[in-house]
mmCIF file of C-alpha atoms in Angstrom:
data_model
loop_
_atom_site.group_PDB
_atom_site.id
_atom_site.type_symbol
_atom_site.label_atom_id
_atom_site.label_comp_id
_atom_site.label_asym_id
_atom_site.label_seq_id
_atom_site.Cartn_x
_atom_site.Cartn_y
_atom_site.Cartn_z
ATOM 1 C CA MET W 24 6.628 34.186 -12.235
ATOM 2 C CA ILE W 25 7.355 31.082 -10.182
ATOM 3 C CA ARG W 26 10.747 31.443 -8.515
ATOM 4 C CA VAL W 27 12.716 28.184 -8.255
ATOM 5 C CA LEU W 28 15.861 27.221 -6.340
ATOM 6 C CA ILE W 29 17.688 24.084 -7.489
ATOM 7 C CA ALA W 30 19.639 22.092 -4.879
ATOM 8 C CA ASP W 31 21.796 19.248 -6.200
ATOM 9 C CA ASP W 32 25.462 18.400 -5.720
ATOM 10 C CA GLN W 33 25.924 17.675 -9.436
ATOM 11 C CA ALA W 34 26.475 20.766 -11.577
ATOM 12 C CA LEU W 35 25.322 18.983 -14.738
ATOM 13 C CA VAL W 36 22.016 18.036 -13.110
ATOM 14 C CA ARG W 37 21.461 21.588 -11.906
ATOM 15 C CA GLY W 38 22.267 22.918 -15.351
ATOM 16 C CA GLY W 39 19.878 20.505 -17.027
ATOM 17 C CA PHE W 40 17.019 21.398 -14.703
ATOM 18 C CA ARG W 41 17.743 25.112 -15.125
ATOM 19 C CA MET W 42 17.611 24.814 -18.913
ATOM 20 C CA ILE W 43 14.274 22.958 -18.788
ATOM 21 C CA LEU W 44 12.647 25.327 -16.318
ATOM 22 C CA GLU W 45 13.862 28.582 -17.838
ATOM 23 C CA SER W 46 12.525 27.555 -21.247
ATOM 24 C CA ARG W 47 9.065 28.302 -19.796
ATOM 25 C CA ASP W 48 7.850 31.878 -19.568
ATOM 26 C CA ASP W 49 6.358 31.475 -16.089
ATOM 27 C CA LEU W 50 9.392 29.868 -14.395
ATOM 28 C CA ASP W 51 12.541 31.608 -13.174
ATOM 29 C CA VAL W 52 15.515 29.832 -11.576
ATOM 30 C CA VAL W 53 16.736 32.302 -8.954
ATOM 31 C CA GLY W 54 19.633 30.258 -7.612
ATOM 32 C CA GLU W 55 21.532 26.973 -7.365
ATOM 33 C CA ALA W 56 22.834 25.178 -4.282
ATOM 34 C CA ALA W 57 25.433 22.394 -4.198
ATOM 35 C CA ASP W 58 24.460 21.061 -0.769
ATOM 36 C CA GLY W 59 21.753 21.279 1.866
ATOM 37 C CA ALA W 60 23.383 23.999 3.930
ATOM 38 C CA GLU W 61 23.636 26.260 0.904
ATOM 39 C CA ALA W 62 20.028 25.438 0.001
ATOM 40 C CA VAL W 63 18.862 26.580 3.440
ATOM 41 C CA ASP W 64 20.868 29.800 3.225
ATOM 42 C CA LEU W 65 19.736 30.602 -0.318
ATOM 43 C CA THR W 66 16.116 29.878 0.514
ATOM 44 C CA ALA W 67 16.293 32.444 3.307
ATOM 45 C CA ALA W 68 18.086 34.966 1.092
ATOM 46 C CA LEU W 69 16.193 34.526 -2.186
ATOM 47 C CA ASP W 70 12.709 33.536 -0.977
ATOM 48 C CA PRO W 71 11.923 31.080 -3.821
ATOM 49 C CA ASP W 72 8.446 29.663 -4.316
ATOM 50 C CA VAL W 73 9.745 26.133 -4.910
ATOM 51 C CA VAL W 74 12.959 24.345 -3.926
ATOM 52 C CA LEU W 75 13.959 21.339 -6.045
ATOM 53 C CA MET W 76 15.815 19.359 -3.388
ATOM 54 C CA ASP W 77 18.068 16.381 -4.062
ATOM 55 C CA VAL W 78 17.947 13.856 -1.214
ATOM 56 C CA ARG W 79 21.570 12.735 -1.235
ATOM 57 C CA MET W 80 24.100 15.563 -0.967
ATOM 58 C CA PRO W 81 27.364 15.851 0.981
ATOM 59 C CA GLY W 82 27.382 17.529 4.383
ATOM 60 C CA VAL W 83 23.829 18.659 5.091
ATOM 61 C CA ASP W 84 21.655 16.354 2.991
ATOM 62 C CA GLY W 85 18.282 17.120 1.451
ATOM 63 C CA LEU W 86 16.370 15.623 4.356
ATOM 64 C CA ALA W 87 18.007 17.852 6.951
ATOM 65 C CA ALA W 88 17.711 20.854 4.652
ATOM 66 C CA THR W 89 13.986 20.207 4.165
ATOM 67 C CA ARG W 90 13.456 20.090 7.917
ATOM 68 C CA ARG W 91 15.305 23.369 8.358
ATOM 69 C CA ILE W 92 13.444 25.149 5.566
ATOM 70 C CA VAL W 93 10.002 24.003 6.695
ATOM 71 C CA GLY W 94 10.883 24.587 10.356
ATOM 72 C CA SER W 95 11.976 28.143 9.613
ATOM 73 C CA GLY W 96 8.465 29.057 8.535
ATOM 74 C CA SER W 97 9.549 29.718 4.966
ATOM 75 C CA GLY W 98 6.785 29.855 2.389
ATOM 76 C CA ALA W 99 8.944 27.877 -0.051
ATOM 77 C CA ARG W 100 7.569 24.505 -1.105
ATOM 78 C CA VAL W 101 10.097 21.674 -1.191
ATOM 79 C CA LEU W 102 9.946 19.217 -4.084
ATOM 80 C CA VAL W 103 12.260 16.294 -3.352
ATOM 81 C CA LEU W 104 14.321 14.702 -6.114
ATOM 82 C CA THR W 105 15.469 11.108 -5.797
ATOM 83 C CA THR W 106 17.035 8.413 -7.931
ATOM 84 C CA TYR W 107 14.944 5.665 -6.338
ATOM 85 C CA ASP W 108 11.168 5.661 -5.974
ATOM 86 C CA VAL W 109 11.182 3.952 -2.566
ATOM 87 C CA ASP W 110 13.675 5.494 -0.190
ATOM 88 C CA ASP W 111 13.763 5.913 3.601
ATOM 89 C CA SER W 112 14.900 9.503 3.181
ATOM 90 C CA VAL W 113 12.027 10.360 0.854
ATOM 91 C CA TYR W 114 9.477 9.150 3.387
ATOM 92 C CA GLU W 115 11.148 11.157 6.133
ATOM 93 C CA ALA W 116 11.284 14.212 3.865
ATOM 94 C CA LEU W 117 7.529 13.983 3.337
ATOM 95 C CA ARG W 118 7.014 13.775 7.083
ATOM 96 C CA ALA W 119 9.304 16.773 7.488
ATOM 97 C CA GLY W 120 7.058 18.859 5.262
ATOM 98 C CA ALA W 121 8.139 18.323 1.663
ATOM 99 C CA SER W 122 5.258 18.893 -0.752
ATOM 100 C CA GLY W 123 6.076 15.954 -2.985
ATOM 101 C CA PHE W 124 8.813 14.087 -4.783
ATOM 102 C CA LEU W 125 10.001 13.282 -8.272
ATOM 103 C CA LEU W 126 12.326 10.730 -9.768
ATOM 104 C CA LYS W 127 15.424 12.249 -11.359
ATOM 105 C CA ASP W 128 14.597 10.663 -14.703
ATOM 106 C CA VAL W 129 11.367 12.676 -14.879
ATOM 107 C CA ARG W 130 10.429 13.949 -18.328
ATOM 108 C CA PRO W 131 10.841 17.699 -18.872
ATOM 109 C CA VAL W 132 7.114 18.317 -19.222
ATOM 110 C CA GLU W 133 6.471 16.443 -15.965
ATOM 111 C CA LEU W 134 9.134 18.441 -14.140
ATOM 112 C CA VAL W 135 7.616 21.720 -15.290
ATOM 113 C CA GLU W 136 4.098 20.680 -14.315
ATOM 114 C CA ALA W 137 5.293 19.407 -10.933
ATOM 115 C CA VAL W 138 6.833 22.765 -10.114
ATOM 116 C CA ARG W 139 3.624 24.527 -11.100
ATOM 117 C CA VAL W 140 1.476 22.154 -9.029
ATOM 118 C CA VAL W 141 3.584 22.604 -5.911
ATOM 119 C CA ALA W 142 3.889 26.366 -6.405
ATOM 120 C CA ARG W 143 0.133 26.844 -6.350
ATOM 121 C CA GLY W 144 -0.053 25.122 -2.974
ATOM 122 C CA ASP W 145 -1.041 21.618 -4.032
ATOM 123 C CA ALA W 146 0.894 18.486 -3.203
ATOM 124 C CA LEU W 147 2.490 16.281 -5.822
ATOM 125 C CA LEU W 148 1.171 12.768 -5.274
ATOM 126 C CA ALA W 149 2.080 10.052 -7.735
ATOM 127 C CA PRO W 150 -0.436 7.456 -6.522
ATOM 128 C CA SER W 151 1.422 4.216 -7.262
ATOM 129 C CA VAL W 152 4.777 5.436 -6.006
ATOM 130 C CA THR W 153 3.342 7.207 -2.968
ATOM 131 C CA ARG W 154 1.331 4.195 -1.886
ATOM 132 C CA ARG W 155 4.310 1.882 -2.350
ATOM 133 C CA LEU W 156 6.452 4.248 -0.322
ATOM 134 C CA LEU W 157 3.942 4.515 2.516
ATOM 135 C CA ASP W 158 3.122 0.805 2.470
ATOM 136 C CA ARG W 159 6.771 -0.016 3.020
ATOM 137 C CA PHE W 160 7.110 2.066 6.169
ATOM 138 C CA VAL W 161 3.641 2.141 7.696
ATOM 139 C CA ARG W 162 4.128 -1.194 9.437
ATOM 140 C CA ALA W 163 6.896 0.333 11.529
ATOM 141 C CA LEU W 164 4.792 3.279 12.681
ATOM 142 C CA PRO W 165 3.866 3.555 16.367
ATOM 143 C CA ALA W 166 0.312 2.937 17.544
ATOM 144 C CA PRO W 167 -2.009 5.762 16.533
ATOM 145 C CA PRO W 168 -2.734 8.416 19.162
ATOM 146 C CA PRO W 169 -6.146 7.922 20.777
ATOM 147 C CA ARG W 170 -9.049 9.962 19.401
ATOM 148 C CA ALA W 171 -6.768 11.498 16.770
ATOM 149 C CA LEU W 172 -9.670 12.094 14.377
ATOM 150 C CA ASP W 173 -12.166 13.463 16.901
ATOM 151 C CA VAL W 174 -11.676 17.043 15.713
ATOM 152 C CA LEU W 175 -13.055 16.109 12.289
ATOM 153 C CA THR W 176 -16.642 15.653 11.206
ATOM 154 C CA GLY W 177 -17.705 12.345 9.692
ATOM 155 C CA ARG W 178 -17.636 13.840 6.213
ATOM 156 C CA GLU W 179 -14.162 15.288 6.778
ATOM 157 C CA VAL W 180 -12.896 11.884 7.905
ATOM 158 C CA GLU W 181 -14.240 10.325 4.708
ATOM 159 C CA VAL W 182 -12.639 13.062 2.594
ATOM 160 C CA LEU W 183 -9.316 12.507 4.391
ATOM 161 C CA ARG W 184 -9.538 8.773 3.665
ATOM 162 C CA LEU W 185 -10.048 9.427 -0.032
ATOM 163 C CA VAL W 186 -7.221 11.981 -0.097
ATOM 164 C CA ALA W 187 -5.017 9.284 1.432
ATOM 165 C CA LEU W 188 -5.966 7.000 -1.449
ATOM 166 C CA ALA W 189 -4.476 9.671 -3.761
ATOM 167 C CA MET W 190 -7.812 10.718 -5.230
ATOM 168 C CA SER W 191 -8.069 14.191 -6.741
ATOM 169 C CA ASN W 192 -10.739 16.683 -5.694
ATOM 170 C CA ALA W 193 -12.683 15.863 -8.853
ATOM 171 C CA GLU W 194 -12.554 12.135 -8.121
ATOM 172 C CA ILE W 195 -13.607 12.678 -4.506
ATOM 173 C CA ALA W 196 -16.470 14.891 -5.638
ATOM 174 C CA ALA W 197 -17.717 12.217 -8.028
ATOM 175 C CA HIS W 198 -17.351 9.485 -5.395
ATOM 176 C CA LEU W 199 -19.236 11.403 -2.695
ATOM 177 C CA VAL W 200 -21.635 13.177 -5.085
ATOM 178 C CA LEU W 201 -20.432 16.629 -4.051
ATOM 179 C CA THR W 202 -19.209 19.664 -5.942
ATOM 180 C CA GLU W 203 -15.468 20.179 -6.280
ATOM 181 C CA ALA W 204 -15.821 23.454 -4.376
ATOM 182 C CA THR W 205 -17.359 21.587 -1.438
ATOM 183 C CA VAL W 206 -14.592 18.998 -1.491
ATOM 184 C CA LYS W 207 -11.978 21.758 -1.540
ATOM 185 C CA THR W 208 -13.640 23.312 1.500
ATOM 186 C CA HIS W 209 -13.564 19.969 3.328
ATOM 187 C CA VAL W 210 -9.897 19.406 2.451
ATOM 188 C CA SER W 211 -8.990 22.876 3.692
ATOM 189 C CA ALA W 212 -10.872 22.224 6.938
ATOM 190 C CA VAL W 213 -9.054 18.924 7.435
ATOM 191 C CA LEU W 214 -5.652 20.521 6.952
ATOM 192 C CA ARG W 215 -6.512 23.415 9.257
ATOM 193 C CA LYS W 216 -7.963 21.290 12.068
ATOM 194 C CA LEU W 217 -5.092 18.799 12.006
ATOM 195 C CA GLY W 218 -2.380 21.429 11.598
ATOM 196 C CA LEU W 219 -1.115 19.881 8.371
ATOM 197 C CA ARG W 220 0.799 21.713 5.652
ATOM 198 C CA ASP W 221 -0.682 20.046 2.583
ATOM 199 C CA ARG W 222 -2.150 16.887 1.073
ATOM 200 C CA VAL W 223 1.096 14.935 1.357
ATOM 201 C CA GLN W 224 1.139 15.398 5.119
ATOM 202 C CA ALA W 225 -2.557 14.487 5.168
ATOM 203 C CA VAL W 226 -1.725 11.165 3.476
ATOM 204 C CA VAL W 227 1.021 10.437 5.997
ATOM 205 C CA PHE W 228 -1.290 11.351 8.879
ATOM 206 C CA ALA W 229 -4.047 9.070 7.577
ATOM 207 C CA TYR W 230 -1.625 6.154 7.480
ATOM 208 C CA GLU W 231 -0.228 6.956 10.921
ATOM 209 C CA VAL W 232 -3.637 6.956 12.602
ATOM 210 C CA GLY W 233 -4.746 3.808 10.801
ATOM 211 C CA LEU W 234 -7.446 5.418 8.669
ATOM 212 C CA VAL W 235 -5.824 3.821 5.619
ATOM 213 C CA ARG W 236 -3.766 0.657 5.766
ATOM 214 C CA PRO W 237 -1.690 -1.067 3.058
ATOM 215 C CA ALA W 238 -4.391 -3.637 2.343
ATOM 216 C CA SER W 239 -6.916 -0.920 1.457
ATOM 217 C CA ALA W 240 -4.532 1.116 -0.657
#
């Protein structure tokens, strides 16, 4: 079973998400939080696999709550919910360690699949939205740290570039004429060497160091 915590200040939204998720045999909603502070506390108490986190909540918002959850070392994956597809807070949440984001008008089947994707340790990357989001903010990023990619092999750098272009392992394998297993090994090595949590953070890192720029995305 995938254990899910829902954090949203609107009871009707929480109820709707609960109904959708609990209609699936492999998903179990273990709790609901009305604000970020409660989400942090319930995550520590209930140890969910995935936290559906609204960005805008009173008091402690979803951004601050995401930072606290990820910073605590919790194994819970945070899936950010937002009304708008390009939002300063969403970008900061991704940098803070969120494993992806969804629009609140997501279809039920997409919500269910997103939870499953994040729960198994993958990152939820909607290519068009993610690129638009990163393109908006990348121009304001500081200069990349020198030699930031030196810990990677040439092949790993190329794999990171393709990950940053929102390509799946299968697409990367086809592009580089490798097996998917080999690509998965390279991705794992990239994350380990750079100290990154998942593919979302790898995308942000690639933009920050200039490996991918808006013109090439």
